[in-house]
């Protein structure tokens, strides 16, 4: 007979998922409400209001989509792409290629602008590529977790707006942890997720888009046949489940019966957003910056080096070069098995070359930083890495004790 699982408590210092806030988990255990219960509809409306704050937008449309972050990326791109549309995807890390693959599956004509993963693009280079290729859509990643680099966006957004090009941005790794200025950067559609700086379990994607997108999507609306055959459309969005034109009506005053909502996930999202706003969005950004600084400097005190351009590094991930002669996977295993601390490796050419230490949401707190650095020092010393033992953890403690 199967037994109820018993789960080990972990300290999760990866670039996602992160530790869920205890208050979020408590809210997710509340009684089930029907998706059209007046109490639940109020929760939905408040989620829409709160989402606008970290997105830094006045967009009317801001809501959640059932599914992990890439469900929102697919929803947004499927809504804008019609077969043969040209999409420019500037790639400086793994997840830009995910955007490109989604576009390919939507039968777009995808143009990849590629560079090394050590830094993001100069905005002028992206603008030059836009001028050359004349795309309908530019799709970019704000913060690449594979290499911890963060892309400047303001000039690209301005150029796209002036030339009537849709600008779509993946903000999954930065939303809630550093500034994500949708309106100021003139982004038409942005996507985030719950499992990173919001400290909510994985399972929802977050999306916001402006009137330009809303008008375009309205032209592709098709009502589901079971609800009536009075709104067929030759330009309908290829996915039913990820149909932005229907999802908008589900979250809006029409309350279109599109799907059965994951109500307990919305409870968690509501609480995660409420806690973020209670802390204060600027305070949350400052907390991530401070813990990022102490983690980075603490590891430098141990003689470790960081990967990539530190001037454009995101505060939500620390990319640490694995020292020569050290087995990176062995270090990760020892941390997990003996200290219950999880950090991540990376992808592609960076696999086996760097560790990625997450600094996100509820995981980004003093006690995690101190316990990680102490355990990391012990494991590295055990594996033969030579450095001044205690240098990183002692530095961190002195910084927090000021």
mmCIF file of C-alpha atoms in Angstrom:
data_model
loop_
_atom_site.group_PDB
_atom_site.id
_atom_site.type_symbol
_atom_site.label_atom_id
_atom_site.label_comp_id
_atom_site.label_asym_id
_atom_site.label_seq_id
_atom_site.Cartn_x
_atom_site.Cartn_y
_atom_site.Cartn_z
ATOM 1 C CA UNK A 1 0.000 0.000 0.000
ATOM 2 C CA UNK A 2 1.304 3.430 -0.886
ATOM 3 C CA UNK A 3 2.400 5.669 1.968
ATOM 4 C CA UNK A 4 1.992 9.418 2.200
ATOM 5 C CA UNK A 5 5.311 10.961 1.067
ATOM 6 C CA UNK A 6 7.488 12.741 3.594
ATOM 7 C CA UNK A 7 9.410 15.618 2.044
ATOM 8 C CA UNK A 8 12.842 16.889 3.081
ATOM 9 C CA UNK A 9 13.004 20.605 3.813
ATOM 10 C CA UNK A 10 15.437 22.241 1.402
ATOM 11 C CA UNK A 11 17.118 25.607 1.133
ATOM 12 C CA UNK A 12 16.561 26.343 -2.545
ATOM 13 C CA UNK A 13 19.153 28.693 -4.013
ATOM 14 C CA UNK A 14 18.454 28.012 -7.694
ATOM 15 C CA UNK A 15 17.215 30.384 -10.413
ATOM 16 C CA UNK A 16 13.764 28.810 -9.979
ATOM 17 C CA UNK A 17 11.787 27.376 -8.519
ATOM 18 C CA UNK A 18 12.409 29.118 -5.206
ATOM 19 C CA UNK A 19 11.109 28.523 -1.717
ATOM 20 C CA UNK A 20 7.426 29.433 -1.532
ATOM 21 C CA UNK A 21 6.549 31.896 1.191
ATOM 22 C CA UNK A 22 4.858 30.070 4.115
ATOM 23 C CA UNK A 23 1.925 32.488 3.983
ATOM 24 C CA UNK A 24 1.413 31.631 0.300
ATOM 25 C CA UNK A 25 1.265 27.921 1.094
ATOM 26 C CA UNK A 26 -1.225 28.549 3.899
ATOM 27 C CA UNK A 27 -3.492 30.505 1.563
ATOM 28 C CA UNK A 28 -3.320 27.726 -1.015
ATOM 29 C CA UNK A 29 -4.755 25.370 1.612
ATOM 30 C CA UNK A 30 -7.935 27.421 2.006
ATOM 31 C CA UNK A 31 -11.336 26.019 1.081
ATOM 32 C CA UNK A 32 -12.171 25.663 -2.607
ATOM 33 C CA UNK A 33 -14.374 28.298 -4.197
ATOM 34 C CA UNK A 34 -16.105 27.943 -7.536
ATOM 35 C CA UNK A 35 -14.468 29.892 -10.343
ATOM 36 C CA UNK A 36 -17.495 32.185 -10.679
ATOM 37 C CA UNK A 37 -18.139 32.529 -6.956
ATOM 38 C CA UNK A 38 -18.390 36.280 -6.151
ATOM 39 C CA UNK A 39 -15.617 35.922 -3.545
ATOM 40 C CA UNK A 40 -13.298 34.347 -6.091
ATOM 41 C CA UNK A 41 -14.120 36.948 -8.756
ATOM 42 C CA UNK A 42 -13.029 39.615 -6.295
ATOM 43 C CA UNK A 43 -9.716 37.800 -5.827
ATOM 44 C CA UNK A 44 -9.245 37.742 -9.617
ATOM 45 C CA UNK A 45 -9.944 41.459 -9.907
ATOM 46 C CA UNK A 46 -7.470 42.253 -7.134
ATOM 47 C CA UNK A 47 -4.828 40.090 -8.832
ATOM 48 C CA UNK A 48 -5.255 42.172 -11.982
ATOM 49 C CA UNK A 49 -4.792 45.380 -10.013
ATOM 50 C CA UNK A 50 -1.738 44.163 -8.089
ATOM 51 C CA UNK A 51 0.025 42.740 -11.168
ATOM 52 C CA UNK A 52 0.279 46.216 -12.665
ATOM 53 C CA UNK A 53 2.628 47.355 -9.879
ATOM 54 C CA UNK A 54 5.658 45.081 -10.500
ATOM 55 C CA UNK A 55 5.036 45.257 -14.248
ATOM 56 C CA UNK A 56 5.064 49.065 -13.796
ATOM 57 C CA UNK A 57 2.219 49.518 -16.227
ATOM 58 C CA UNK A 58 -1.165 51.153 -16.567
ATOM 59 C CA UNK A 59 -2.320 48.513 -19.059
ATOM 60 C CA UNK A 60 -5.935 47.473 -18.693
ATOM 61 C CA UNK A 61 -4.925 43.878 -19.422
ATOM 62 C CA UNK A 62 -2.853 42.135 -16.747
ATOM 63 C CA UNK A 63 -3.810 38.646 -15.577
ATOM 64 C CA UNK A 64 -2.693 35.055 -15.029
ATOM 65 C CA UNK A 65 -2.641 32.080 -17.382
ATOM 66 C CA UNK A 66 -2.785 28.498 -16.116
ATOM 67 C CA UNK A 67 0.543 26.791 -16.772
ATOM 68 C CA UNK A 68 4.200 27.534 -16.113
ATOM 69 C CA UNK A 69 5.922 30.601 -17.543
ATOM 70 C CA UNK A 70 6.263 29.267 -21.064
ATOM 71 C CA UNK A 71 2.465 28.955 -21.271
ATOM 72 C CA UNK A 72 2.360 32.753 -21.142
ATOM 73 C CA UNK A 73 5.114 33.039 -23.730
ATOM 74 C CA UNK A 74 3.204 30.727 -26.072
ATOM 75 C CA UNK A 75 -0.063 32.543 -25.394
ATOM 76 C CA UNK A 76 1.387 35.947 -26.196
ATOM 77 C CA UNK A 77 3.334 34.883 -29.271
ATOM 78 C CA UNK A 78 0.534 32.698 -30.665
ATOM 79 C CA UNK A 79 -1.804 35.679 -30.355
ATOM 80 C CA UNK A 80 0.422 37.945 -32.439
ATOM 81 C CA UNK A 81 1.873 35.522 -34.996
ATOM 82 C CA UNK A 82 0.057 34.523 -38.147
ATOM 83 C CA UNK A 83 1.732 32.087 -40.581
ATOM 84 C CA UNK A 84 4.610 33.699 -42.435
ATOM 85 C CA UNK A 85 5.016 36.669 -40.083
ATOM 86 C CA UNK A 86 8.647 37.663 -39.566
ATOM 87 C CA UNK A 87 9.943 37.631 -35.987
ATOM 88 C CA UNK A 88 13.396 38.836 -34.927
ATOM 89 C CA UNK A 89 14.800 36.991 -31.878
ATOM 90 C CA UNK A 90 18.072 38.390 -30.469
ATOM 91 C CA UNK A 91 19.797 35.542 -28.580
ATOM 92 C CA UNK A 92 22.365 36.002 -25.815
ATOM 93 C CA UNK A 93 21.360 32.927 -23.760
ATOM 94 C CA UNK A 94 19.260 29.774 -23.679
ATOM 95 C CA UNK A 95 15.770 31.176 -23.262
ATOM 96 C CA UNK A 96 15.833 33.419 -26.319
ATOM 97 C CA UNK A 97 16.063 30.210 -28.325
ATOM 98 C CA UNK A 98 12.909 29.032 -26.557
ATOM 99 C CA UNK A 99 11.152 32.152 -27.845
ATOM 100 C CA UNK A 100 12.397 31.307 -31.323
ATOM 101 C CA UNK A 101 11.175 27.731 -31.101
ATOM 102 C CA UNK A 102 7.726 28.866 -30.007
ATOM 103 C CA UNK A 103 7.654 31.261 -32.969
ATOM 104 C CA UNK A 104 8.724 28.489 -35.342
ATOM 105 C CA UNK A 105 5.898 26.261 -34.071
ATOM 106 C CA UNK A 106 3.501 29.128 -34.775
ATOM 107 C CA UNK A 107 4.807 29.014 -38.398
ATOM 108 C CA UNK A 108 6.598 32.338 -38.222
ATOM 109 C CA UNK A 109 9.588 33.296 -40.345
ATOM 110 C CA UNK A 110 12.147 33.498 -37.524
ATOM 111 C CA UNK A 111 15.379 35.473 -37.821
ATOM 112 C CA UNK A 112 17.939 34.781 -35.087
ATOM 113 C CA UNK A 113 20.446 37.463 -34.114
ATOM 114 C CA UNK A 114 23.146 35.616 -32.185
ATOM 115 C CA UNK A 115 26.129 36.498 -30.010
ATOM 116 C CA UNK A 116 28.214 34.985 -27.215
ATOM 117 C CA UNK A 117 26.577 34.520 -23.821
ATOM 118 C CA UNK A 118 28.975 36.755 -21.855
ATOM 119 C CA UNK A 119 26.875 39.913 -22.146
ATOM 120 C CA UNK A 120 23.594 41.163 -23.626
ATOM 121 C CA UNK A 121 23.325 43.067 -26.889
ATOM 122 C CA UNK A 122 24.180 46.687 -27.405
ATOM 123 C CA UNK A 123 20.771 48.172 -28.159
ATOM 124 C CA UNK A 124 22.143 49.778 -31.315
ATOM 125 C CA UNK A 125 22.996 46.325 -32.701
ATOM 126 C CA UNK A 126 19.434 45.106 -32.192
ATOM 127 C CA UNK A 127 18.042 48.247 -33.779
ATOM 128 C CA UNK A 128 20.353 47.770 -36.768
ATOM 129 C CA UNK A 129 19.036 44.225 -37.177
ATOM 130 C CA UNK A 130 15.452 45.488 -36.986
ATOM 131 C CA UNK A 131 16.181 47.975 -39.740
ATOM 132 C CA UNK A 132 17.749 45.225 -41.863
ATOM 133 C CA UNK A 133 15.067 42.546 -41.429
ATOM 134 C CA UNK A 134 11.892 44.626 -40.954
ATOM 135 C CA UNK A 135 10.117 42.155 -38.635
ATOM 136 C CA UNK A 136 6.520 42.339 -37.480
ATOM 137 C CA UNK A 137 7.602 41.293 -33.972
ATOM 138 C CA UNK A 138 10.784 41.570 -31.891
ATOM 139 C CA UNK A 139 10.903 38.977 -29.090
ATOM 140 C CA UNK A 140 13.551 39.301 -26.366
ATOM 141 C CA UNK A 141 14.482 38.068 -22.897
ATOM 142 C CA UNK A 142 14.995 40.683 -20.199
ATOM 143 C CA UNK A 143 16.964 38.491 -17.784
ATOM 144 C CA UNK A 144 18.650 35.296 -19.003
ATOM 145 C CA UNK A 145 18.976 32.798 -16.147
ATOM 146 C CA UNK A 146 21.412 30.610 -18.117
ATOM 147 C CA UNK A 147 24.165 33.234 -17.822
ATOM 148 C CA UNK A 148 22.669 35.816 -15.391
ATOM 149 C CA UNK A 149 22.830 38.644 -17.927
ATOM 150 C CA UNK A 150 20.189 41.365 -18.261
ATOM 151 C CA UNK A 151 19.275 43.168 -21.480
ATOM 152 C CA UNK A 152 18.726 46.967 -21.669
ATOM 153 C CA UNK A 153 15.432 47.555 -23.469
ATOM 154 C CA UNK A 154 14.413 51.231 -23.513
ATOM 155 C CA UNK A 155 15.942 52.234 -26.878
ATOM 156 C CA UNK A 156 14.760 49.044 -28.571
ATOM 157 C CA UNK A 157 11.241 49.596 -27.273
ATOM 158 C CA UNK A 158 11.203 53.174 -28.480
ATOM 159 C CA UNK A 159 12.384 52.181 -31.962
ATOM 160 C CA UNK A 160 9.796 49.403 -32.199
ATOM 161 C CA UNK A 161 6.999 51.762 -31.151
ATOM 162 C CA UNK A 162 8.050 54.427 -33.640
ATOM 163 C CA UNK A 163 8.057 51.823 -36.426
ATOM 164 C CA UNK A 164 4.832 50.000 -35.503
ATOM 165 C CA UNK A 165 6.621 46.763 -34.540
ATOM 166 C CA UNK A 166 5.299 44.610 -31.710
ATOM 167 C CA UNK A 167 7.827 44.322 -28.867
ATOM 168 C CA UNK A 168 7.420 41.150 -26.753
ATOM 169 C CA UNK A 169 9.589 40.605 -23.658
ATOM 170 C CA UNK A 170 10.158 37.618 -21.377
ATOM 171 C CA UNK A 171 10.462 39.020 -17.820
ATOM 172 C CA UNK A 172 10.233 35.661 -16.062
ATOM 173 C CA UNK A 173 13.581 35.893 -14.230
ATOM 174 C CA UNK A 174 13.364 39.573 -13.248
ATOM 175 C CA UNK A 175 9.704 40.264 -12.373
ATOM 176 C CA UNK A 176 9.471 41.206 -8.695
ATOM 177 C CA UNK A 177 13.247 41.166 -8.171
ATOM 178 C CA UNK A 178 14.399 44.170 -10.180
ATOM 179 C CA UNK A 179 12.767 46.912 -12.213
ATOM 180 C CA UNK A 180 10.525 45.775 -15.073
ATOM 181 C CA UNK A 181 9.267 49.003 -16.664
ATOM 182 C CA UNK A 182 6.720 47.860 -19.225
ATOM 183 C CA UNK A 183 5.306 51.310 -19.992
ATOM 184 C CA UNK A 184 8.533 53.313 -19.825
ATOM 185 C CA UNK A 185 10.371 50.824 -22.044
ATOM 186 C CA UNK A 186 7.418 50.810 -24.486
ATOM 187 C CA UNK A 187 6.915 47.050 -24.324
ATOM 188 C CA UNK A 188 3.726 45.853 -26.009
ATOM 189 C CA UNK A 189 3.448 42.475 -24.301
ATOM 190 C CA UNK A 190 5.361 41.124 -21.301
ATOM 191 C CA UNK A 191 5.313 37.741 -19.596
ATOM 192 C CA UNK A 192 6.424 36.610 -16.128
ATOM 193 C CA UNK A 193 5.833 33.638 -13.824
ATOM 194 C CA UNK A 194 5.045 32.770 -10.226
ATOM 195 C CA UNK A 195 7.939 30.459 -9.324
ATOM 196 C CA UNK A 196 10.759 32.981 -9.087
ATOM 197 C CA UNK A 197 10.748 36.366 -7.326
ATOM 198 C CA UNK A 198 7.056 36.139 -6.336
ATOM 199 C CA UNK A 199 7.754 33.153 -4.047
ATOM 200 C CA UNK A 200 4.695 31.257 -5.301
ATOM 201 C CA UNK A 201 4.816 27.629 -6.544
ATOM 202 C CA UNK A 202 5.247 27.015 -10.250
ATOM 203 C CA UNK A 203 1.992 26.751 -12.155
ATOM 204 C CA UNK A 204 0.874 30.168 -13.382
ATOM 205 C CA UNK A 205 2.157 32.552 -16.018
ATOM 206 C CA UNK A 206 1.586 36.304 -15.777
ATOM 207 C CA UNK A 207 0.895 38.511 -18.758
ATOM 208 C CA UNK A 208 0.253 42.150 -19.517
ATOM 209 C CA UNK A 209 -0.304 43.876 -22.855
ATOM 210 C CA UNK A 210 -1.339 47.258 -24.149
ATOM 211 C CA UNK A 211 -4.164 48.586 -26.313
ATOM 212 C CA UNK A 212 -2.213 47.938 -29.529
ATOM 213 C CA UNK A 213 -2.068 44.222 -28.744
ATOM 214 C CA UNK A 214 -5.624 44.151 -27.403
ATOM 215 C CA UNK A 215 -6.941 45.606 -30.658
ATOM 216 C CA UNK A 216 -4.966 43.110 -32.733
ATOM 217 C CA UNK A 217 -6.068 40.142 -30.623
ATOM 218 C CA UNK A 218 -9.718 41.219 -30.836
ATOM 219 C CA UNK A 219 -9.472 40.761 -34.602
ATOM 220 C CA UNK A 220 -8.588 37.078 -34.075
ATOM 221 C CA UNK A 221 -11.326 36.210 -31.574
ATOM 222 C CA UNK A 222 -13.236 33.004 -32.182
ATOM 223 C CA UNK A 223 -15.866 31.708 -29.803
ATOM 224 C CA UNK A 224 -15.635 28.054 -28.846
ATOM 225 C CA UNK A 225 -18.166 25.979 -30.798
ATOM 226 C CA UNK A 226 -19.769 24.573 -27.665
ATOM 227 C CA UNK A 227 -20.681 28.117 -26.655
ATOM 228 C CA UNK A 228 -22.153 29.002 -30.030
ATOM 229 C CA UNK A 229 -21.265 29.140 -33.727
ATOM 230 C CA UNK A 230 -21.837 32.868 -34.089
ATOM 231 C CA UNK A 231 -18.197 34.011 -33.939
ATOM 232 C CA UNK A 232 -16.075 31.958 -36.348
ATOM 233 C CA UNK A 233 -12.852 33.523 -37.624
ATOM 234 C CA UNK A 234 -10.487 32.463 -40.415
ATOM 235 C CA UNK A 235 -7.664 34.178 -38.498
ATOM 236 C CA UNK A 236 -8.326 32.396 -35.203
ATOM 237 C CA UNK A 237 -5.446 31.732 -32.825
ATOM 238 C CA UNK A 238 -4.103 28.204 -33.334
ATOM 239 C CA UNK A 239 -4.401 27.125 -29.687
ATOM 240 C CA UNK A 240 -7.702 26.880 -27.867
ATOM 241 C CA UNK A 241 -6.302 26.551 -24.350
ATOM 242 C CA UNK A 242 -3.786 29.357 -24.908
ATOM 243 C CA UNK A 243 -6.157 31.615 -26.852
ATOM 244 C CA UNK A 244 -5.488 35.112 -25.553
ATOM 245 C CA UNK A 245 -8.666 36.485 -27.122
ATOM 246 C CA UNK A 246 -10.738 34.061 -25.019
ATOM 247 C CA UNK A 247 -8.614 34.323 -21.869
ATOM 248 C CA UNK A 248 -9.054 38.089 -21.899
ATOM 249 C CA UNK A 249 -12.815 37.621 -21.870
ATOM 250 C CA UNK A 250 -12.541 35.081 -19.045
ATOM 251 C CA UNK A 251 -10.654 37.587 -16.856
ATOM 252 C CA UNK A 252 -12.837 40.509 -17.990
ATOM 253 C CA UNK A 253 -16.424 41.498 -17.216
ATOM 254 C CA UNK A 254 -17.832 38.961 -19.696
ATOM 255 C CA UNK A 255 -16.493 36.056 -17.566
ATOM 256 C CA UNK A 256 -16.391 33.775 -20.616
ATOM 257 C CA UNK A 257 -16.478 30.137 -19.458
ATOM 258 C CA UNK A 258 -13.188 29.244 -21.136
ATOM 259 C CA UNK A 259 -11.686 26.794 -18.634
ATOM 260 C CA UNK A 260 -11.953 25.692 -15.013
ATOM 261 C CA UNK A 261 -9.624 27.970 -13.107
ATOM 262 C CA UNK A 262 -6.848 26.648 -10.865
ATOM 263 C CA UNK A 263 -8.387 28.497 -7.935
ATOM 264 C CA UNK A 264 -5.858 27.514 -5.271
ATOM 265 C CA UNK A 265 -3.007 28.735 -7.486
ATOM 266 C CA UNK A 266 -4.789 32.085 -7.790
ATOM 267 C CA UNK A 267 -5.067 32.181 -3.976
ATOM 268 C CA UNK A 268 -1.288 31.744 -3.849
ATOM 269 C CA UNK A 269 -0.663 34.370 -6.531
ATOM 270 C CA UNK A 270 -2.891 36.849 -4.701
ATOM 271 C CA UNK A 271 -0.933 36.301 -1.484
ATOM 272 C CA UNK A 272 2.456 36.500 -3.226
ATOM 273 C CA UNK A 273 1.502 39.807 -4.826
ATOM 274 C CA UNK A 274 0.007 41.109 -1.587
ATOM 275 C CA UNK A 275 3.219 40.321 0.301
ATOM 276 C CA UNK A 276 5.332 41.988 -2.399
ATOM 277 C CA UNK A 277 3.247 45.145 -2.264
ATOM 278 C CA UNK A 278 3.248 45.051 1.548
ATOM 279 C CA UNK A 279 7.048 44.918 1.560
ATOM 280 C CA UNK A 280 7.101 47.725 -0.979
ATOM 281 C CA UNK A 281 8.317 47.163 -4.504
ATOM 282 C CA UNK A 282 11.378 49.400 -4.065
ATOM 283 C CA UNK A 283 12.244 47.626 -0.803
ATOM 284 C CA UNK A 284 12.005 44.262 -2.575
ATOM 285 C CA UNK A 285 14.355 45.487 -5.291
ATOM 286 C CA UNK A 286 16.791 46.783 -2.651
ATOM 287 C CA UNK A 287 16.699 43.441 -0.787
ATOM 288 C CA UNK A 288 17.579 41.539 -3.952
ATOM 289 C CA UNK A 289 20.385 43.996 -4.752
ATOM 290 C CA UNK A 290 21.851 43.788 -1.241
ATOM 291 C CA UNK A 291 21.788 39.988 -1.059
ATOM 292 C CA UNK A 292 23.203 39.805 -4.574
ATOM 293 C CA UNK A 293 26.064 42.086 -3.539
ATOM 294 C CA UNK A 294 26.882 40.105 -0.410
ATOM 295 C CA UNK A 295 26.661 36.726 -2.160
ATOM 296 C CA UNK A 296 28.855 37.906 -5.037
ATOM 297 C CA UNK A 297 31.462 39.601 -2.871
ATOM 298 C CA UNK A 298 31.441 36.720 -0.388
ATOM 299 C CA UNK A 299 32.323 34.249 -3.123
ATOM 300 C CA UNK A 300 34.996 36.585 -4.485
ATOM 301 C CA UNK A 301 36.560 36.630 -1.009
ATOM 302 C CA UNK A 302 36.886 32.861 -1.465
ATOM 303 C CA UNK A 303 38.893 33.440 -4.643
ATOM 304 C CA UNK A 304 36.022 32.486 -6.933
ATOM 305 C CA UNK A 305 35.359 34.350 -10.172
ATOM 306 C CA UNK A 306 32.083 35.346 -11.789
ATOM 307 C CA UNK A 307 31.104 34.588 -15.379
ATOM 308 C CA UNK A 308 30.207 37.316 -17.830
ATOM 309 C CA UNK A 309 29.892 41.083 -17.759
ATOM 310 C CA UNK A 310 29.281 42.161 -14.179
ATOM 311 C CA UNK A 311 27.967 45.534 -15.337
ATOM 312 C CA UNK A 312 24.935 43.908 -16.953
ATOM 313 C CA UNK A 313 24.400 41.049 -14.490
ATOM 314 C CA UNK A 314 20.902 40.506 -13.136
ATOM 315 C CA UNK A 315 20.635 40.713 -9.321
ATOM 316 C CA UNK A 316 18.519 37.551 -9.265
ATOM 317 C CA UNK A 317 21.204 35.028 -10.334
ATOM 318 C CA UNK A 318 24.934 34.750 -9.513
ATOM 319 C CA UNK A 319 27.004 32.871 -12.171
ATOM 320 C CA UNK A 320 30.105 31.353 -10.541
ATOM 321 C CA UNK A 321 32.954 29.892 -12.605
ATOM 322 C CA UNK A 322 33.805 26.387 -11.418
ATOM 323 C CA UNK A 323 37.510 26.339 -10.413
ATOM 324 C CA UNK A 324 39.861 24.149 -12.420
ATOM 325 C CA UNK A 325 40.089 20.645 -11.002
ATOM 326 C CA UNK A 326 36.788 20.876 -9.103
ATOM 327 C CA UNK A 327 33.887 18.591 -10.049
ATOM 328 C CA UNK A 328 30.920 20.959 -10.164
ATOM 329 C CA UNK A 329 28.309 18.223 -9.961
ATOM 330 C CA UNK A 330 30.025 16.618 -6.986
ATOM 331 C CA UNK A 331 29.904 19.947 -5.147
ATOM 332 C CA UNK A 332 26.203 20.331 -5.912
ATOM 333 C CA UNK A 333 25.499 16.798 -4.714
ATOM 334 C CA UNK A 334 27.362 17.303 -1.426
ATOM 335 C CA UNK A 335 25.518 20.553 -0.772
ATOM 336 C CA UNK A 336 22.170 18.861 -1.376
ATOM 337 C CA UNK A 337 22.853 15.577 0.422
ATOM 338 C CA UNK A 338 24.556 16.939 3.534
ATOM 339 C CA UNK A 339 23.330 20.525 3.883
ATOM 340 C CA UNK A 340 19.970 20.296 2.086
ATOM 341 C CA UNK A 341 20.976 23.282 -0.069
ATOM 342 C CA UNK A 342 20.315 23.256 -3.804
ATOM 343 C CA UNK A 343 22.136 25.340 -6.400
ATOM 344 C CA UNK A 344 22.025 24.895 -10.179
ATOM 345 C CA UNK A 345 24.340 24.123 -13.077
ATOM 346 C CA UNK A 346 23.759 25.709 -16.509
ATOM 347 C CA UNK A 347 23.037 24.859 -20.143
ATOM 348 C CA UNK A 348 24.715 24.534 -23.515
ATOM 349 C CA UNK A 349 28.353 25.604 -23.627
ATOM 350 C CA UNK A 350 28.139 26.698 -19.980
ATOM 351 C CA UNK A 351 27.128 23.276 -18.659
ATOM 352 C CA UNK A 352 29.872 22.091 -16.324
ATOM 353 C CA UNK A 353 31.598 25.474 -16.447
ATOM 354 C CA UNK A 354 29.512 27.530 -14.028
ATOM 355 C CA UNK A 355 27.291 27.172 -10.994
ATOM 356 C CA UNK A 356 24.213 29.356 -10.840
ATOM 357 C CA UNK A 357 23.220 30.568 -7.392
ATOM 358 C CA UNK A 358 19.680 31.888 -7.271
ATOM 359 C CA UNK A 359 18.782 35.048 -5.349
ATOM 360 C CA UNK A 360 15.035 35.216 -5.806
ATOM 361 C CA UNK A 361 11.964 35.989 -3.766
ATOM 362 C CA UNK A 362 11.614 34.301 -0.367
ATOM 363 C CA UNK A 363 14.904 32.477 -0.996
ATOM 364 C CA UNK A 364 16.650 35.862 -1.092
ATOM 365 C CA UNK A 365 17.063 36.400 2.645
ATOM 366 C CA UNK A 366 19.900 36.793 5.124
ATOM 367 C CA UNK A 367 19.720 33.351 6.746
ATOM 368 C CA UNK A 368 19.906 31.637 3.356
ATOM 369 C CA UNK A 369 22.912 33.687 2.275
ATOM 370 C CA UNK A 370 24.795 32.936 5.501
ATOM 371 C CA UNK A 371 24.017 29.213 5.576
ATOM 372 C CA UNK A 372 24.840 28.790 1.886
ATOM 373 C CA UNK A 373 28.209 30.530 2.091
ATOM 374 C CA UNK A 374 29.212 28.537 5.190
ATOM 375 C CA UNK A 375 28.221 25.221 3.610
ATOM 376 C CA UNK A 376 29.782 26.146 0.263
ATOM 377 C CA UNK A 377 33.113 26.890 1.925
ATOM 378 C CA UNK A 378 33.121 23.551 3.752
ATOM 379 C CA UNK A 379 32.260 21.547 0.640
ATOM 380 C CA UNK A 380 34.829 23.323 -1.539
ATOM 381 C CA UNK A 381 37.511 22.774 1.101
ATOM 382 C CA UNK A 382 36.524 19.098 1.253
ATOM 383 C CA UNK A 383 36.972 18.867 -2.511
ATOM 384 C CA UNK A 384 40.481 20.283 -2.419
ATOM 385 C CA UNK A 385 39.861 23.889 -3.399
ATOM 386 C CA UNK A 386 42.467 26.130 -1.759
ATOM 387 C CA UNK A 387 41.318 29.418 -0.245
ATOM 388 C CA UNK A 388 41.126 31.252 3.064
ATOM 389 C CA UNK A 389 38.481 29.267 4.913
ATOM 390 C CA UNK A 390 35.820 31.499 6.421
ATOM 391 C CA UNK A 391 36.611 34.455 4.174
ATOM 392 C CA UNK A 392 33.229 34.487 2.431
ATOM 393 C CA UNK A 393 30.974 33.640 5.359
ATOM 394 C CA UNK A 394 32.824 35.999 7.710
ATOM 395 C CA UNK A 395 32.512 38.831 5.184
ATOM 396 C CA UNK A 396 28.776 38.208 4.819
ATOM 397 C CA UNK A 397 28.206 38.169 8.565
ATOM 398 C CA UNK A 398 30.123 41.424 9.013
ATOM 399 C CA UNK A 399 28.001 43.055 6.279
ATOM 400 C CA UNK A 400 24.704 41.955 7.818
ATOM 401 C CA UNK A 401 25.894 42.906 11.323
ATOM 402 C CA UNK A 402 26.581 46.539 10.360
#
